[in-house]
CSV table of C-alpha atoms in Angstrom, one decimal:
chain,number,residue,atom,x,y,z
A,1,MET,CA,159.8,180.5,81.8
A,2,ALA,CA,158.7,178.5,79.1
A,3,GLU,CA,156.2,179.0,76.7
A,4,LEU,CA,154.1,176.8,74.2
A,5,ARG,CA,153.2,178.0,70.9
A,6,VAL,CA,150.2,176.9,68.9
A,7,ASN,CA,151.3,178.2,65.2
A,8,ASP,CA,148.4,178.4,63.1
A,9,VAL,CA,146.7,175.1,63.5
A,10,THR,CA,144.4,173.4,61.2
A,11,PHE,CA,142.9,170.0,62.0
A,12,GLY,CA,139.8,168.3,60.5
A,13,TYR,CA,139.2,164.1,61.4
A,14,PRO,CA,139.1,161.8,57.6
A,15,GLY,CA,136.3,163.2,55.6
A,16,ALA,CA,135.1,165.8,57.3
A,17,SER,CA,135.7,169.3,57.5
A,18,PRO,CA,137.9,171.3,59.2
A,19,LEU,CA,137.6,171.9,63.1
A,20,LEU,CA,140.1,173.8,64.4
A,21,ARG,CA,141.0,176.8,61.2
A,22,ARG,CA,144.5,178.1,62.2
A,23,ILE,CA,144.3,178.7,65.6
A,24,SER,CA,147.7,179.7,67.1
A,25,PHE,CA,148.7,181.4,71.4
A,26,HIS,CA,151.0,180.2,73.5
A,27,ILE,CA,151.4,179.5,76.8
A,28,THR,CA,153.7,180.6,79.5
A,29,THR,CA,154.7,178.9,82.8
A,30,GLY,CA,153.0,180.2,85.7
A,31,GLU,CA,150.1,181.5,83.8
A,32,THR,CA,146.3,180.3,84.1
A,33,VAL,CA,144.9,180.9,80.3
A,34,ALA,CA,140.4,179.9,80.5
A,35,LEU,CA,139.6,178.4,76.7
A,36,VAL,CA,136.0,178.2,76.6
A,37,GLY,CA,133.6,176.9,73.3
A,38,GLU,CA,130.8,175.2,72.7
A,39,ASN,CA,129.6,171.2,72.8
A,40,ALA,CA,132.0,169.8,69.3
A,41,CYS,CA,133.5,172.9,68.4
A,42,GLY,CA,136.9,171.3,69.1
A,43,LYS,CA,138.3,172.2,72.4
A,44,THR,CA,139.4,168.5,73.7
A,45,THR,CA,141.2,167.9,70.1
A,46,LEU,CA,142.9,171.3,70.7
A,47,LEU,CA,144.6,169.6,73.9
A,48,ARG,CA,144.7,166.2,72.2
A,49,ILE,CA,146.6,168.1,69.8
A,50,MET,CA,148.7,169.8,72.4
A,51,ALA,CA,149.7,167.3,74.1
A,52,GLY,CA,151.3,165.4,70.9
A,53,LEU,CA,148.8,162.6,71.0
A,54,LEU,CA,147.0,164.1,67.4
A,55,SER,CA,149.2,165.6,64.6
A,56,PRO,CA,147.7,168.5,63.7
A,57,THR,CA,146.3,168.6,59.3
A,58,GLU,CA,148.5,171.4,59.4
A,59,GLY,CA,150.4,174.7,61.0
A,60,GLN,CA,152.6,172.8,64.7
A,61,VAL,CA,152.8,172.4,68.1
A,62,THR,CA,156.3,174.1,69.5
A,63,LEU,CA,157.3,174.4,73.3
A,64,ASP,CA,160.6,177.3,73.5
A,65,GLY,CA,160.9,176.4,69.9
A,66,ARG,CA,161.2,172.1,69.6
A,67,PRO,CA,159.0,170.5,67.7
A,68,GLY,CA,156.2,168.8,69.6
A,69,HIS,CA,157.7,164.8,69.7
A,70,GLU,CA,161.0,166.6,71.1
A,71,PHE,CA,158.6,167.6,74.4
A,72,SER,CA,156.3,165.6,75.1
A,73,SER,CA,156.8,164.6,78.7
A,74,ARG,CA,157.2,168.3,79.7
A,75,VAL,CA,153.0,168.6,78.9
A,76,ALA,CA,150.2,166.5,81.0
A,77,LEU,CA,146.7,166.7,79.8
A,78,LEU,CA,144.2,166.1,82.4
A,79,PHE,CA,140.7,164.2,81.0
A,80,GLN,CA,137.4,164.7,81.4
A,81,ASN,CA,136.5,161.3,82.8
A,82,PRO,CA,140.0,160.5,86.0
A,83,ASP,CA,138.8,157.0,85.2
A,84,HIS,CA,140.7,156.9,81.3
A,85,GLN,CA,143.9,157.3,82.9
A,86,MET,CA,144.1,155.5,86.1
A,87,ILE,CA,145.2,152.3,85.9
A,88,ALA,CA,147.1,151.0,89.1
A,89,ALA,CA,145.6,149.3,92.5
A,90,THR,CA,146.2,151.5,94.8
A,91,VAL,CA,147.1,155.4,95.3
A,92,GLU,CA,149.5,155.8,95.6
A,93,GLU,CA,150.6,153.5,92.5
A,94,GLU,CA,149.0,155.7,91.1
A,95,ILE,CA,151.2,158.1,91.5
A,96,ALA,CA,154.2,156.1,91.5
A,97,LEU,CA,153.1,155.2,88.4
A,98,GLY,CA,154.1,157.4,85.6
A,99,MET,CA,158.1,157.6,87.3
A,100,GLU,CA,158.5,154.3,87.5
A,101,LEU,CA,157.3,153.8,84.0
A,102,ARG,CA,160.7,157.0,83.6
A,103,GLY,CA,163.1,154.7,85.7
A,104,VAL,CA,162.8,157.7,88.6
A,105,ASP,CA,165.6,156.3,91.3
A,106,PRO,CA,162.6,154.1,93.5
A,107,LYS,CA,163.9,155.9,97.1
A,108,ARG,CA,163.6,159.2,94.9
A,109,MET,CA,160.1,158.3,93.8
A,110,ARG,CA,159.7,157.1,96.9
A,111,GLN,CA,160.2,160.8,98.2
A,112,VAL,CA,158.2,162.7,95.9
A,113,VAL,CA,155.1,159.7,96.5
A,114,ASP,CA,155.4,160.7,100.5
A,115,ALA,CA,155.5,164.8,99.5
A,116,PHE,CA,152.2,164.6,97.0
A,117,LEU,CA,149.6,162.3,99.0
A,118,VAL,CA,150.3,165.4,101.8
A,119,ARG,CA,150.2,168.1,99.6
A,120,PHE,CA,147.3,167.0,97.6
A,121,GLN,CA,145.2,165.7,100.9
A,122,LEU,CA,145.7,162.1,100.1
A,123,LYS,CA,147.4,160.1,102.1
A,124,ASP,CA,144.2,158.3,104.2
A,125,LEU,CA,143.5,157.5,101.2
A,126,LYS,CA,146.6,156.2,100.0
A,127,HIS,CA,146.4,152.3,100.2
A,128,ARG,CA,141.7,152.4,98.5
A,129,SER,CA,141.7,151.4,94.9
A,130,PRO,CA,141.4,154.1,92.8
A,131,GLU,CA,137.8,153.2,91.8
A,132,THR,CA,136.3,153.6,95.3
A,133,LEU,CA,136.8,156.7,95.1
A,134,SER,CA,135.0,159.7,94.7
A,135,GLY,CA,134.4,162.3,91.3
A,136,GLY,CA,136.4,164.5,93.6
A,137,GLN,CA,139.0,162.6,95.3
A,138,LYS,CA,139.4,160.9,91.6
A,139,GLN,CA,140.2,164.0,90.4
A,140,ARG,CA,142.0,165.2,92.8
A,141,VAL,CA,144.5,161.6,92.8
A,142,ALA,CA,144.9,161.8,88.1
A,143,LEU,CA,146.3,165.6,88.6
A,144,ALA,CA,148.7,164.7,91.5
A,145,ALA,CA,150.2,161.1,89.0
A,146,VAL,CA,151.2,164.3,86.1
A,147,MET,CA,152.3,166.7,88.3
A,148,ALA,CA,154.3,164.5,90.1
A,149,LEU,CA,156.4,163.8,86.8
A,150,LYS,CA,156.9,167.8,86.7
A,151,PRO,CA,154.8,168.7,84.2
A,152,GLU,CA,156.1,172.4,82.9
A,153,PHE,CA,152.5,173.1,81.2
A,154,LEU,CA,149.7,171.3,82.3
A,155,LEU,CA,146.1,170.6,80.3
A,156,LEU,CA,142.8,170.9,81.6
A,157,ASP,CA,140.0,169.1,79.5
A,158,GLU,CA,136.5,169.9,81.7
A,159,PRO,CA,138.7,168.4,85.1
A,160,ASP,CA,135.7,169.8,87.3
A,161,SER,CA,132.6,169.5,85.2
A,162,PHE,CA,131.5,166.9,86.8
A,163,LEU,CA,131.6,167.4,90.2
A,164,ASP,CA,129.5,169.0,93.5
A,165,GLY,CA,130.5,172.2,94.4
A,166,PRO,CA,132.8,171.4,97.7
A,167,SER,CA,134.9,168.5,95.2
A,168,ARG,CA,134.7,171.7,92.7
A,169,ARG,CA,136.8,173.8,95.0
A,170,GLU,CA,138.9,171.1,96.6
A,171,PHE,CA,140.3,170.4,93.3
A,172,ARG,CA,140.6,173.8,92.6
A,173,ASP,CA,142.6,173.4,95.4
A,174,ALA,CA,143.6,171.6,94.7
A,175,VAL,CA,145.6,173.8,90.8
A,176,ASP,CA,145.5,176.1,93.2
A,177,ILE,CA,148.8,174.9,94.7
A,178,VAL,CA,150.5,174.3,91.4
A,179,ARG,CA,149.6,177.0,89.3
A,180,SER,CA,152.8,178.7,89.3
A,181,GLU,CA,154.5,176.4,88.8
A,182,THR,CA,152.6,175.8,85.7
A,183,GLY,CA,151.1,176.4,82.6
A,184,ILE,CA,148.0,175.8,82.6
A,185,LEU,CA,145.3,175.9,80.2
A,186,TRP,CA,141.7,175.4,81.2
A,187,VAL,CA,138.8,174.0,79.1
A,188,SER,CA,135.6,174.8,79.6
A,189,PRO,CA,131.9,174.7,78.1
A,190,ASP,CA,130.7,177.5,80.1
A,191,PRO,CA,131.4,181.4,80.9
A,192,ARG,CA,130.1,180.6,83.8
A,193,LYS,CA,132.3,177.8,85.6
A,194,MET,CA,135.1,179.8,84.6
A,195,PRO,CA,138.3,179.5,86.2
A,196,ALA,CA,139.8,182.5,87.3
A,197,ALA,CA,142.6,182.7,85.0
A,198,HIS,CA,145.0,185.2,83.9
A,199,ARG,CA,143.6,185.6,80.2
A,200,PHE,CA,140.2,184.0,78.1
A,201,LEU,CA,140.0,182.5,74.8
A,202,PHE,CA,136.7,181.5,73.1
A,203,LEU,CA,136.7,179.2,69.9
A,204,ASP,CA,134.2,180.1,68.2
A,205,ASN,CA,132.9,178.3,65.2
A,206,HIS,CA,135.8,176.5,64.1
A,207,VAL,CA,138.7,179.2,64.6
A,208,LEU,CA,140.0,180.7,68.4
A,209,VAL,CA,140.0,184.3,69.8
A,210,GLU,CA,141.6,186.4,72.1
A,211,CYS,CA,138.4,187.9,74.9
A,212,THR,CA,137.9,188.8,78.8
A,213,ALA,CA,135.9,187.2,81.3
A,214,ASP,CA,132.9,189.6,80.9
A,215,GLU,CA,132.6,189.3,77.4
A,216,LEU,CA,132.0,185.1,77.3
A,217,ARG,CA,130.1,185.2,80.0
A,218,GLN,CA,128.0,188.7,78.5
A,219,ARG,CA,127.8,186.3,75.2
A,220,ALA,CA,126.8,182.9,77.2
A,221,ALA,CA,124.0,185.1,78.8
A,222,ARG,CA,122.1,186.8,75.6
A,223,ASP,CA,122.8,183.3,74.3
A,224,ILE,CA,121.1,181.5,76.7
A,225,TYR,CA,118.6,184.1,76.9
A,226,ALA,CA,117.3,183.5,73.3
A,227,THR,CA,116.9,179.9,73.6
A,228,VAL,CA,114.6,180.4,77.0
B,1,MET,CA,102.5,155.3,88.3
B,2,ARG,CA,104.8,154.8,91.5
B,3,LEU,CA,108.1,153.1,91.9
B,4,LEU,CA,108.9,152.3,95.6
B,5,ALA,CA,112.5,151.0,97.4
B,6,ASP,CA,111.8,149.4,100.3
B,7,ASN,CA,115.1,149.1,102.6
B,8,LEU,CA,116.6,148.9,100.0
B,9,TYR,CA,120.7,148.5,101.3
B,10,TYR,CA,124.1,147.6,99.3
B,11,GLU,CA,127.8,147.6,98.9
B,12,TRP,CA,129.7,147.2,96.6
B,13,PRO,CA,132.8,144.4,97.2
B,14,GLN,CA,135.9,145.4,97.4
B,15,ARG,CA,139.9,144.2,97.8
B,16,ASP,CA,140.0,145.2,101.3
B,17,GLY,CA,136.4,145.1,102.2
B,18,ASN,CA,133.3,145.3,100.9
B,19,VAL,CA,132.0,149.8,101.2
B,20,GLN,CA,128.1,150.4,102.1
B,21,ALA,CA,127.1,152.8,99.6
B,22,VAL,CA,122.6,152.3,100.5
B,23,ALA,CA,121.9,151.6,103.7
B,24,GLY,CA,117.6,151.9,104.2
B,25,PHE,CA,116.9,153.6,101.2
B,26,THR,CA,113.1,153.7,101.2
B,27,ALA,CA,111.1,156.3,99.7
B,28,VAL,CA,108.8,156.8,96.4
B,29,PHE,CA,108.9,158.3,92.9
B,30,ASP,CA,105.7,158.9,90.9
B,31,SER,CA,105.0,160.1,87.3
B,32,GLY,CA,103.5,162.9,86.1
B,33,MET,CA,106.3,165.1,87.1
B,34,PRO,CA,109.7,165.1,87.8
B,35,GLN,CA,111.4,162.7,90.2
B,36,ILE,CA,115.0,165.3,91.6
B,37,LEU,CA,117.7,162.2,93.5
B,38,CYS,CA,120.0,163.7,95.0
B,39,GLY,CA,122.5,164.4,97.8
B,40,PRO,CA,126.8,165.1,99.0
B,41,SER,CA,129.7,163.2,96.5
B,42,GLY,CA,129.4,160.0,97.6
B,43,SER,CA,126.1,159.6,99.4
B,44,GLY,CA,125.0,157.0,97.1
B,45,LYS,CA,122.8,158.6,94.3
B,46,SER,CA,124.4,156.0,91.5
B,47,THR,CA,124.2,153.3,93.4
B,48,ALA,CA,120.2,154.6,94.4
B,49,GLY,CA,119.9,154.9,90.9
B,50,LEU,CA,120.7,151.3,89.7
B,51,LEU,CA,118.8,150.0,91.9
B,52,LEU,CA,115.7,151.9,91.0
B,53,ALA,CA,116.6,150.6,87.5
B,54,GLY,CA,117.2,146.7,88.4
B,55,LEU,CA,120.9,146.7,87.4
B,56,ILE,CA,121.7,146.2,90.5
B,57,GLU,CA,120.1,144.0,92.9
B,58,PRO,CA,120.3,145.0,96.4
B,59,VAL,CA,121.4,142.6,98.8
B,60,SER,CA,117.8,143.4,101.0
B,61,GLY,CA,114.9,145.5,100.1
B,62,SER,CA,113.2,145.6,97.1
B,63,VAL,CA,112.1,147.6,94.9
B,64,ARG,CA,108.9,147.7,93.2
B,65,LEU,CA,107.5,149.3,89.9
B,66,ASN,CA,103.2,149.4,89.9
B,67,ASP,CA,103.7,145.8,91.6
B,68,ASP,CA,106.6,144.7,88.9
B,69,THR,CA,109.3,143.3,90.1
B,70,PRO,CA,112.1,144.8,87.9
B,71,SER,CA,112.8,141.7,86.3
B,72,VAL,CA,109.4,142.7,85.2
B,73,PHE,CA,109.8,145.5,84.7
B,74,SER,CA,113.3,145.9,83.2
B,75,SER,CA,112.8,146.0,79.5
B,76,ARG,CA,110.3,149.0,79.7
B,77,ALA,CA,113.3,151.0,82.7
B,78,ALA,CA,116.1,153.1,80.8
B,79,PHE,CA,119.5,154.1,82.7
B,80,VAL,CA,122.3,156.5,81.0
B,81,PHE,CA,125.9,156.6,83.0
B,82,GLN,CA,127.5,159.7,83.8
B,83,PHE,CA,129.6,159.1,81.5
B,84,PRO,CA,127.9,157.1,79.0
B,85,GLU,CA,130.2,156.4,76.5
B,86,ASN,CA,131.0,153.3,78.6
B,87,ILE,CA,128.1,152.7,76.9
B,88,PHE,CA,128.1,151.9,73.0
B,89,PHE,CA,129.5,149.5,72.3
B,90,GLU,CA,128.7,150.3,68.1
B,91,ASP,CA,130.2,152.0,64.7
B,92,SER,CA,129.3,154.2,64.1
B,93,VAL,CA,125.7,156.1,65.8
B,94,VAL,CA,123.5,154.7,63.7
B,95,GLU,CA,124.1,151.5,63.9
B,96,GLU,CA,123.8,151.9,68.0
B,97,LEU,CA,119.8,152.6,67.3
B,98,ASN,CA,119.4,149.7,65.6
B,99,LYS,CA,121.0,147.5,68.0
B,100,ILE,CA,118.7,149.4,71.5
B,101,ALA,CA,115.9,147.8,71.3
B,102,GLY,CA,112.3,149.4,71.1
B,103,ALA,CA,113.7,152.8,70.0
B,104,ASN,CA,112.6,153.8,66.6
B,105,ARG,CA,114.5,156.5,64.0
B,106,ALA,CA,111.7,159.1,63.7
B,107,GLY,CA,112.4,159.1,67.7
B,108,VAL,CA,115.6,159.5,67.9
B,109,VAL,CA,115.9,162.7,65.2
B,110,ARG,CA,113.5,163.8,66.6
B,111,TYR,CA,114.5,164.0,70.9
B,112,LEU,CA,117.8,165.6,69.3
B,113,THR,CA,117.0,168.1,67.0
B,114,SER,CA,115.4,169.1,69.7
B,115,LEU,CA,118.1,168.9,71.7
B,116,GLY,CA,119.7,170.9,68.3
B,117,ILE,CA,121.7,168.4,66.9
B,118,SER,CA,121.5,167.1,63.3
B,119,PHE,CA,120.6,163.4,63.2
B,120,GLU,CA,122.0,162.5,60.2
B,121,ASN,CA,125.1,165.3,60.5
B,122,ILE,CA,126.4,162.2,63.3
B,123,ALA,CA,124.4,159.7,61.9
B,124,SER,CA,127.4,157.5,60.6
B,125,LEU,CA,130.0,158.5,63.2
B,126,HIS,CA,131.8,156.7,64.9
B,127,PRO,CA,130.1,157.3,69.1
B,128,PHE,CA,133.6,157.9,70.1
B,129,HIS,CA,134.4,160.7,68.0
B,130,LEU,CA,131.6,162.9,69.1
B,131,SER,CA,132.9,165.3,71.7
B,132,ALA,CA,132.0,164.2,75.2
B,133,GLY,CA,128.6,166.4,75.6
B,134,TYR,CA,127.3,165.0,72.3
B,135,GLY,CA,127.6,161.1,73.1
B,136,ARG,CA,125.1,162.5,76.8
B,137,MET,CA,122.9,163.9,74.1
B,138,VAL,CA,122.7,160.9,71.6
B,139,ALA,CA,123.4,157.7,74.7
B,140,ILE,CA,120.0,160.6,76.9
B,141,ALA,CA,117.8,160.4,73.0
B,142,LEU,CA,117.9,156.5,72.7
B,143,GLN,CA,117.5,155.9,75.5
B,144,MET,CA,114.5,158.1,74.9
B,145,ALA,CA,113.2,156.9,72.2
B,146,ARG,CA,112.3,153.7,73.4
B,147,GLU,CA,109.9,155.7,75.7
B,148,PRO,CA,111.1,153.7,78.5
B,149,SER,CA,108.1,153.5,82.0
B,150,LEU,CA,111.1,154.9,83.7
B,151,LEU,CA,113.8,156.3,83.2
B,152,ILE,CA,117.0,157.3,85.0
B,153,LEU,CA,120.1,159.9,84.1
B,154,ASP,CA,122.7,160.5,85.8
B,155,GLU,CA,124.0,163.9,85.5
B,156,PRO,CA,122.9,165.0,82.0
B,157,THR,CA,123.7,168.8,82.0
B,158,ILE,CA,127.4,167.6,82.9
B,159,GLY,CA,129.5,169.4,80.1
B,160,LEU,CA,127.0,170.3,78.3
B,161,ASP,CA,127.4,174.2,76.6
B,162,TRP,CA,125.2,177.3,77.7
B,163,ARG,CA,122.5,176.8,74.5
B,164,PHE,CA,122.5,172.3,75.2
B,165,HIS,CA,121.8,172.8,79.3
B,166,ASN,CA,118.9,175.3,78.0
B,167,ARG,CA,117.3,172.7,75.7
B,168,MET,CA,118.3,169.9,77.9
B,169,CYS,CA,116.4,171.1,81.0
B,170,LYS,CA,113.2,172.2,78.5
B,171,VAL,CA,113.9,168.4,77.0
B,172,LEU,CA,113.7,166.6,80.3
B,173,LYS,CA,110.7,168.8,81.2
B,174,GLU,CA,107.8,168.0,78.6
B,175,TRP,CA,109.2,163.6,78.7
B,176,SER,CA,107.8,163.6,81.9
B,177,ASN,CA,103.9,163.3,82.3
B,178,ASP,CA,101.4,160.8,83.3
B,179,ALA,CA,102.5,158.0,82.2
B,180,ARG,CA,106.1,157.4,82.7
B,181,ILE,CA,108.7,157.9,85.3
B,182,LEU,CA,111.8,160.8,84.9
B,183,ILE,CA,114.3,159.5,87.6
B,184,VAL,CA,117.0,162.5,88.3
B,185,ILE,CA,120.3,162.2,89.4
B,186,THR,CA,121.7,165.4,89.7
B,187,HIS,CA,123.9,168.3,91.7
B,188,ASP,CA,123.3,170.7,89.3
B,189,LEU,CA,120.8,173.8,90.9
B,190,ASP,CA,120.1,175.3,87.2
B,191,LEU,CA,118.7,171.7,86.4
B,192,MET,CA,116.8,171.7,89.0
B,193,ARG,CA,115.5,174.7,89.3
B,194,ALA,CA,114.4,174.3,85.1
B,195,LEU,CA,111.9,170.3,86.2
B,196,ASP,CA,111.0,171.4,89.7
B,197,GLY,CA,109.3,168.7,90.4
B,198,ASN,CA,110.1,166.6,93.8
B,199,ALA,CA,113.1,166.3,95.5
B,200,CYS,CA,114.4,163.1,97.3
B,201,VAL,CA,118.0,163.7,99.1
B,202,LEU,CA,120.4,161.2,99.5
B,203,ALA,CA,122.9,161.3,102.9
B,204,GLY,CA,124.7,158.3,104.3
B,205,GLY,CA,122.9,156.1,101.6
B,206,ARG,CA,119.6,156.3,102.5
B,207,GLN,CA,116.7,159.4,102.0
B,208,SER,CA,117.7,162.0,104.8
B,209,TRP,CA,115.1,164.9,102.9
B,210,LYS,CA,111.9,164.3,100.7
B,211,GLY,CA,109.6,167.6,99.6
B,212,PRO,CA,109.2,170.0,96.4
B,213,THR,CA,111.9,171.0,94.6
B,214,GLN,CA,111.0,174.9,95.2
B,215,ALA,CA,111.4,174.3,98.6
B,216,LEU,CA,114.9,172.6,98.4
B,217,LEU,CA,116.5,175.7,96.5
B,218,ASN,CA,114.3,178.1,98.5
B,219,ASP,CA,116.7,176.7,102.0
B,220,LYS,CA,120.1,177.5,101.1
B,221,GLN,CA,120.5,176.3,104.6
B,222,LEU,CA,119.1,172.8,103.5
B,223,LEU,CA,121.6,173.5,100.3
B,224,ASP,CA,124.2,174.4,102.0
B,225,GLN,CA,124.0,170.8,104.4
B,226,TYR,CA,123.4,168.4,101.3
B,227,GLY,CA,126.6,170.0,99.8
B,228,LEU,CA,124.2,171.4,96.4
B,229,LEU,CA,125.4,174.5,96.5
B,230,PRO,CA,127.2,175.2,93.6
């Protein structure tokens, strides 16, 4: 069982005070961890650091004890806006793209693409241009494309906040397919919209605390009452 | 003030044939109370919003704001996209403000303050360095500060945390008055409840239901039928 660990990470953008202060936690494969925090508290920044897209000012991220630059291919990140990570002309080409860039054997690549089109209910859409799909369909294509690379950890940045009820349920069903084979960190801005998870983290005022789902919901309810 | 959509048709061009997004859309949107535009995924909401704002031209049909065509009223209309980072062009928030004709600093400061954001704290930041939620709120405040006659917002509350969501509901409700039309495209039932007003439900690219927002919210069968249940 692999472990993705954030060790005492501090990060600040140039010219600004630290956004994240001494953040430490870990995820293991097979578990889903929900991370909730207010707008602009550093949730997306933390995911980018964990995916190796940003370097922490202090501290480090390790996977099974190895530093970030050695494991980036084992951690996948799904952006908030799926348009930001889809560049291929068709759905099936989008799913194949990552494997193609890694030099996977074409025959093997074809098998994986076909399997993922079925697995994520995308077979009927395989010749469609991703830009013509609905938000829910796009997010399922983006998920299939990153999962085709068999990452051990999946970082989801508010992946369904823009989806309506039916599309959100479809997307969460798609995530359920891969829950047991990856460790998932699911970021959400609202405790009322959190996914089912094994553990809950709250990023509050630059620091991270572990809490229960009920504590998060109570906190949100209290704040909503205060702003009414 | 009245915005009229008369039998609008629109197709998005694709390599493998056009996709019809809006088909026979006829609707009326009045000032004085918020107007909700909702419907299931793929029903043509965003396309309808772009047509109403005059940002795209219909294949057939027409849009009128009182008696004006889009070419006449477009300078008095504003549209904020679902992912507003797509409409930031400058290197700082304050430069964005300076480039938007008719938007004054005092107005932006006032709307952002109402949302709980200090303009001074973000003025020098690059718009792409704002969080997604802040970016959305800044884009909305910049357009509101133009005080347009017609403001159309595509999913203004997605990705907002519980505090900002509440404040956004209040700011939008207060913005709507007799002299201007506010149309909010959304699937957020909490926002609909807070805004009240009238709702137009799209299905298959045309208006399928219209009535008071509260009547829609109180009809669970209707909400389910149009994919609006959370």
